[in-house]
C-alpha positions as YAML, in Angstrom:
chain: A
units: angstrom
residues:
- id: 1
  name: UNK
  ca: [1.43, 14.30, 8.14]
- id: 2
  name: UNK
  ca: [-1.06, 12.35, 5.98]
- id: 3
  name: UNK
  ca: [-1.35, 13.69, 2.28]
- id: 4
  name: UNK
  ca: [-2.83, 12.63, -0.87]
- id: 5
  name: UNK
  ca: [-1.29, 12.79, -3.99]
- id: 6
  name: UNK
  ca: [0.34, 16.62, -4.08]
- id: 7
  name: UNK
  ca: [3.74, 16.70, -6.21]
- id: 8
  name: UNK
  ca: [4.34, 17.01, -9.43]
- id: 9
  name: UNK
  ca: [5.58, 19.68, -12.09]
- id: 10
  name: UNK
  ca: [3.27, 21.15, -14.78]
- id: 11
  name: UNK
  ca: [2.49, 19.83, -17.48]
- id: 12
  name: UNK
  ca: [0.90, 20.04, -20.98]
- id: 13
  name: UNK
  ca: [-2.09, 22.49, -20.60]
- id: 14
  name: UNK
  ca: [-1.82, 23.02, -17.08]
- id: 15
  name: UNK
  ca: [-1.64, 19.56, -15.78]
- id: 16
  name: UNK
  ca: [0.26, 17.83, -13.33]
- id: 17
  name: UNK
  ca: [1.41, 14.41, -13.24]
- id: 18
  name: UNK
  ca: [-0.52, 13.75, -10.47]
- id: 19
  name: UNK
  ca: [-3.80, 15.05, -12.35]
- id: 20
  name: UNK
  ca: [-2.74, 12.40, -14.57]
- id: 21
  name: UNK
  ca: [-1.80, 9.82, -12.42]
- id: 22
  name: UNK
  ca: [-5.40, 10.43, -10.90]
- id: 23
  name: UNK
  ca: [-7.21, 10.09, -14.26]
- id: 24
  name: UNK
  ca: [-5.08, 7.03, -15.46]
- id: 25
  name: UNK
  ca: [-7.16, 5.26, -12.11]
- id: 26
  name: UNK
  ca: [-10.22, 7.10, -12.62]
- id: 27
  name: UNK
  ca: [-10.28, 5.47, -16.28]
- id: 28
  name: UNK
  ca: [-8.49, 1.92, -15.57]
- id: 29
  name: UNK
  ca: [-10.50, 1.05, -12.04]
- id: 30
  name: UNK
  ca: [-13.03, -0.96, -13.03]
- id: 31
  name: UNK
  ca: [-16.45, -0.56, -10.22]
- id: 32
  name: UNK
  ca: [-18.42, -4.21, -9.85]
- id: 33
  name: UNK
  ca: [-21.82, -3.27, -8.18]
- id: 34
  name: UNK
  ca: [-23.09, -5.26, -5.20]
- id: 35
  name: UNK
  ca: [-19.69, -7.00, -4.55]
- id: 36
  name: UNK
  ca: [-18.52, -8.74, -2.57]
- id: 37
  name: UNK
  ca: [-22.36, -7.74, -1.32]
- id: 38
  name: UNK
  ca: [-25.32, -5.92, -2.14]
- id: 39
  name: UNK
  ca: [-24.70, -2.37, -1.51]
- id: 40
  name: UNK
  ca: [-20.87, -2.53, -2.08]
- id: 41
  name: UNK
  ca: [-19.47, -1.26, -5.11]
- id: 42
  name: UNK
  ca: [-16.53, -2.79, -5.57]
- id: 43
  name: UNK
  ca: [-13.19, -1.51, -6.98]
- id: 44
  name: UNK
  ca: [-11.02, -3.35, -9.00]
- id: 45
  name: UNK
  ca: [-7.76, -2.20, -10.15]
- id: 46
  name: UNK
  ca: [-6.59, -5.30, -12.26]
- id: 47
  name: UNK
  ca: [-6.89, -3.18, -15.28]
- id: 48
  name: UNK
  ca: [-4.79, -0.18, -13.76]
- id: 49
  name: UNK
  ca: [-2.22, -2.94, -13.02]
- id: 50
  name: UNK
  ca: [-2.37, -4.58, -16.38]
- id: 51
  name: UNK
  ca: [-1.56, -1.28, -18.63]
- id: 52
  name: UNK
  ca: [1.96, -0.73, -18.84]
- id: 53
  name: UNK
  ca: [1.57, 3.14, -18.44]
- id: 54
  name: UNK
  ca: [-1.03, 2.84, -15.37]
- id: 55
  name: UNK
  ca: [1.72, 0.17, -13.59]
- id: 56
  name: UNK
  ca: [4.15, 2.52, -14.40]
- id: 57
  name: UNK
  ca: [2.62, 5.88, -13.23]
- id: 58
  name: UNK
  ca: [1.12, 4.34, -10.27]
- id: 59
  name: UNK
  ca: [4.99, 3.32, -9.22]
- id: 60
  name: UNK
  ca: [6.78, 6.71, -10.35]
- id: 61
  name: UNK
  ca: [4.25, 8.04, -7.59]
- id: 62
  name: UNK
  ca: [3.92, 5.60, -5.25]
- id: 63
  name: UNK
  ca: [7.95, 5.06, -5.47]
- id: 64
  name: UNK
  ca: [7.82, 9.18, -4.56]
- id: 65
  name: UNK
  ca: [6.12, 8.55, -1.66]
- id: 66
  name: UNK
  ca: [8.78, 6.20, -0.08]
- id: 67
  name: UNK
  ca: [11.44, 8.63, -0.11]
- id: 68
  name: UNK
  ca: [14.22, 7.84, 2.20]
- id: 69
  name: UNK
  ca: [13.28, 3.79, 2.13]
- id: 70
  name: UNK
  ca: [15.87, 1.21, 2.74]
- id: 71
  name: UNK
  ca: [13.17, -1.59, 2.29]
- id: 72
  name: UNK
  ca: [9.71, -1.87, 0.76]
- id: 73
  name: UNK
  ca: [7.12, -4.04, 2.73]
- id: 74
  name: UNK
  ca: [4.28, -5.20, 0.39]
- id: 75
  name: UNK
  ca: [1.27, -6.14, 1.92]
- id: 76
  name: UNK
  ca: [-0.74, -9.64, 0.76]
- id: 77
  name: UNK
  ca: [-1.47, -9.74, -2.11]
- id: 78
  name: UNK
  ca: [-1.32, -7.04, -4.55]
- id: 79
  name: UNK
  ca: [0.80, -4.96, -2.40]
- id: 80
  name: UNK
  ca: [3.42, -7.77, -3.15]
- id: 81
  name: UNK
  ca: [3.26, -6.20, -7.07]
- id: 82
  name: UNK
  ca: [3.20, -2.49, -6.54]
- id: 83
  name: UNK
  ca: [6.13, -2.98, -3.91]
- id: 84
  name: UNK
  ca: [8.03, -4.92, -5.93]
- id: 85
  name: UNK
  ca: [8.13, -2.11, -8.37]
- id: 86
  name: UNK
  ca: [8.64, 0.68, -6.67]
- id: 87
  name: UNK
  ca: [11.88, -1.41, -4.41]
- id: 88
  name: UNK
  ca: [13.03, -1.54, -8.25]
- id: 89
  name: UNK
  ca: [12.23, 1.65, -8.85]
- id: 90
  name: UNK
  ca: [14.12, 3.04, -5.95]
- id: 91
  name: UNK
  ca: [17.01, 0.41, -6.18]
- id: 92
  name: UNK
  ca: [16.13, -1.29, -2.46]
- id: 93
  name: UNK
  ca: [14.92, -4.71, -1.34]
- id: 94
  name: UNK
  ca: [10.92, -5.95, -0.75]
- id: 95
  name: UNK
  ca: [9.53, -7.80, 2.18]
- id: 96
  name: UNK
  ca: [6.38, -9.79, 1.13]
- id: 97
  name: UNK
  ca: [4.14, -9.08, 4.42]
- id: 98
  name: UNK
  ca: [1.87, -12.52, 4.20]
- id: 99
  name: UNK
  ca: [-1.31, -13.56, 5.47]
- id: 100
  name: UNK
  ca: [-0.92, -16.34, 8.12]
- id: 101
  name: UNK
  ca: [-0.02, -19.85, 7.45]
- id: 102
  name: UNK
  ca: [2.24, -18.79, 3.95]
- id: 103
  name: UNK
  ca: [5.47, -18.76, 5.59]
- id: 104
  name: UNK
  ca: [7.86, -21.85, 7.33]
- id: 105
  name: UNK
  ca: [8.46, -21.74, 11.06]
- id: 106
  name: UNK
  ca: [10.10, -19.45, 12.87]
- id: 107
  name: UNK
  ca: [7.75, -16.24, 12.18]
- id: 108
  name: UNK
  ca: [7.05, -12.90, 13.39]
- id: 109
  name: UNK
  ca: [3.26, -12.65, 13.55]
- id: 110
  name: UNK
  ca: [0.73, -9.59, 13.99]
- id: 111
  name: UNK
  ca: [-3.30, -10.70, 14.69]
- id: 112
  name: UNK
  ca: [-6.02, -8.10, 14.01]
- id: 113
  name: UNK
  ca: [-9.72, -8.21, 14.00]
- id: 114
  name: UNK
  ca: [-11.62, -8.35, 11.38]
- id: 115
  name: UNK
  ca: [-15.28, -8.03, 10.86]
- id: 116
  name: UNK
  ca: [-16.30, -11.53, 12.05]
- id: 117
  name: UNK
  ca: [-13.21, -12.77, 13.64]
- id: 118
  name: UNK
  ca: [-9.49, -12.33, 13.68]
- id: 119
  name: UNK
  ca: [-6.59, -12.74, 11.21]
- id: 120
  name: UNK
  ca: [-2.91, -12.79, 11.23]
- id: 121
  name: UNK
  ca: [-0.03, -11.48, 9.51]
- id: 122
  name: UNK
  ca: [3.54, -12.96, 8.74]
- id: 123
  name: UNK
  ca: [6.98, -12.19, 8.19]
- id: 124
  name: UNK
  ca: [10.06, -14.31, 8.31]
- id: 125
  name: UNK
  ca: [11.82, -14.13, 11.68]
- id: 126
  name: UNK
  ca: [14.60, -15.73, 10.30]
- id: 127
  name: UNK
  ca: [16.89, -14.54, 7.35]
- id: 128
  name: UNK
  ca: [15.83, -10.77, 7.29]
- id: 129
  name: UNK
  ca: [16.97, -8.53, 10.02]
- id: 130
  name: UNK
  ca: [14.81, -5.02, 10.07]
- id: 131
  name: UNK
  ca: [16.66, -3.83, 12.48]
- id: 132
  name: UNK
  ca: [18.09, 0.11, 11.44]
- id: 133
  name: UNK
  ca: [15.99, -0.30, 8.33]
- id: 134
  name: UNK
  ca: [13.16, 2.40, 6.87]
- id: 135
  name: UNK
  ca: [10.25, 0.30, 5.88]
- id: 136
  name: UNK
  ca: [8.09, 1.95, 3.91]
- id: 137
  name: UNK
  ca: [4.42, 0.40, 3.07]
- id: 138
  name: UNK
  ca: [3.32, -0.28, -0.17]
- id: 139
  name: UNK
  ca: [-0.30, -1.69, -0.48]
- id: 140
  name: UNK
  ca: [-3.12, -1.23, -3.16]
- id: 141
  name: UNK
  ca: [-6.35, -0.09, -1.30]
- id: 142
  name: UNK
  ca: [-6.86, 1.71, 2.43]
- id: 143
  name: UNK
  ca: [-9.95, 0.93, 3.80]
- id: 144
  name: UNK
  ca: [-10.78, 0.49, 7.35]
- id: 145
  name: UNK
  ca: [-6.98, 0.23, 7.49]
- id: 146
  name: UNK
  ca: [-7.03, -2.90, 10.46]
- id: 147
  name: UNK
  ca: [-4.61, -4.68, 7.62]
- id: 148
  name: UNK
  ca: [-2.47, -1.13, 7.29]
- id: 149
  name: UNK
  ca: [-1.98, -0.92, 11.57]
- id: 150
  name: UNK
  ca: [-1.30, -4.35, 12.23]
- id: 151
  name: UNK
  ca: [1.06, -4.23, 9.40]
- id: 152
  name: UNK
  ca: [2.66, -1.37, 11.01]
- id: 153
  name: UNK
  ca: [2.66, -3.33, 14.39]
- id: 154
  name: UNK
  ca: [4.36, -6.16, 12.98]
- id: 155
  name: UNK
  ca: [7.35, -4.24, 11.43]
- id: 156
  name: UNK
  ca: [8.06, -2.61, 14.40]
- id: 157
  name: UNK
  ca: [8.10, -5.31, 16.87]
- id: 158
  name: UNK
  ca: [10.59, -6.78, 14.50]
- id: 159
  name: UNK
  ca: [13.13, -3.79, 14.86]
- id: 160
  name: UNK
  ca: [11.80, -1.89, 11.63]
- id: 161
  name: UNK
  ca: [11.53, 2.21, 11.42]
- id: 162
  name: UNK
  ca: [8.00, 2.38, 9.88]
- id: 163
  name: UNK
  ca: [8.37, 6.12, 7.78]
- id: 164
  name: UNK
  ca: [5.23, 6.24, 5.56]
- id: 165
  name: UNK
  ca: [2.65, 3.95, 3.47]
- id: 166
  name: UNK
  ca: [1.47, 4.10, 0.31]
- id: 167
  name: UNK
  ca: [-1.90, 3.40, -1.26]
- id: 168
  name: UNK
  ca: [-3.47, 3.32, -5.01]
- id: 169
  name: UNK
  ca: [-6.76, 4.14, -3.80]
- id: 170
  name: UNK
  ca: [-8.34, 5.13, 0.06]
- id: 171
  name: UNK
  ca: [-11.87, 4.44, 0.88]
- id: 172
  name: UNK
  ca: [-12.14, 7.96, 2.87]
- id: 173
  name: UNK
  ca: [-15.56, 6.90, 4.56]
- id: 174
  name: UNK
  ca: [-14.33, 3.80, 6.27]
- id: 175
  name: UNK
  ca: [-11.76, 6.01, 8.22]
- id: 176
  name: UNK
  ca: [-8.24, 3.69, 7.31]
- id: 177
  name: UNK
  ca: [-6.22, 7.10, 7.88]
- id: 178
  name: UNK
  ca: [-7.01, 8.40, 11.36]
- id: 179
  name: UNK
  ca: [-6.42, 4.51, 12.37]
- id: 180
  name: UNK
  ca: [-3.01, 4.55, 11.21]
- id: 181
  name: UNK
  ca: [-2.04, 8.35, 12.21]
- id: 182
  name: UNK
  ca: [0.11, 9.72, 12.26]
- id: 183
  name: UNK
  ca: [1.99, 7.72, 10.39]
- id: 184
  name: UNK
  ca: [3.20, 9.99, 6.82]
- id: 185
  name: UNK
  ca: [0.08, 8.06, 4.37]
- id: 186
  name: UNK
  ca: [0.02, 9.06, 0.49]
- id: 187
  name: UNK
  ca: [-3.17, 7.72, -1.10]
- id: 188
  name: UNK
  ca: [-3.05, 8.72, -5.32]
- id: 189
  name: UNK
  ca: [-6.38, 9.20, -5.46]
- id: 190
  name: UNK
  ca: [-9.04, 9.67, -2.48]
- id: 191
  name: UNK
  ca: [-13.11, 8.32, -2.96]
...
């Protein structure tokens, strides 16, 4: 069910667009050692985002991978950007999914544990019915993928049909996929 980054048509000298979509993050992710502490190396993709073909590519592919959508959730925060684009991109609405305390009263709301503690998640209970839609997931990095499930969890108790998430970029070794199996995951590229 779960896939990386696999269509695409041949192109100039043997490469696909997803060989190119790869290399466009390869190049534009920018790696900060020791953030947010020592021993992390963390990836930033503000630069992917800020080049008009990276934003682009990164949508075409992304906006592939939610085939069949009636509505794009993007997850706080820069999921709100990619899924803005691709619902453009494939001519449907966007659902911001927010982090608690962002949203007036009444809410749906999804908790989840975190390393040290819990958090929630928020959408509006009023104003958007899910009900008979397909939600797919739009967010920019899948790591241990707690954010991913409860995001999952909270579309579904509010009537949505949750067919597939997308991701930029998946931390493999922190195991985000088999947490959110088997639910159809696309990650364009895989570290």
């Amino acid at each position: 069910m779960g896939r990386g980054l696999e269509h695409g048509s041949l192109g100039v000298a043997g490469v696909t667009s997803a060989d190119a979509v790869t290399a466009l993050i390869d190049r534009l992710t920018r790696k900060v050692p020791d953030f947010p502490e020592p021993g992390v190396q963390f990836k930033d993709l503000t630069p992917l985002f800020a080049d008009a073909e990276g934003l682009s590519r990164v949508t075409d592919a992304l906006g592939e991978a939610a085939a069949g959508a009636t509505l794009i959730a993007g997850i706080d925060a820069r999921g709100f950007l990619l899924g803005a684009a691709v619902a453009i991109r494939l001519g449907v609405g966007v659902l911001a999914v927010r982090k608690a305390g962002k949203l007036p009263p009444p809410v749906h709301a999804q908790t989840y544990q975190l390393e040290y503690g819990t958090a929630a998640l928020e959408i509006p209970a009023d104003g958007v019915d899910l009900t008979g839609h397909r939600v797919a997931i739009i967010d920019d990095v899948l790591a241990t993928g707690g954010t991913l499930a409860a995001t999952i969890k909270l579309l579904r108790n509010a009537g949505a049909d949750v067919i597939s998430a997308g991701v930029v970029l998946e931390l493999a070794d922190l195991g985000g996929r088999a947490v959110v199996a088997p639910l159809p995951l696309t990650a364009l590229r895989v570290i």
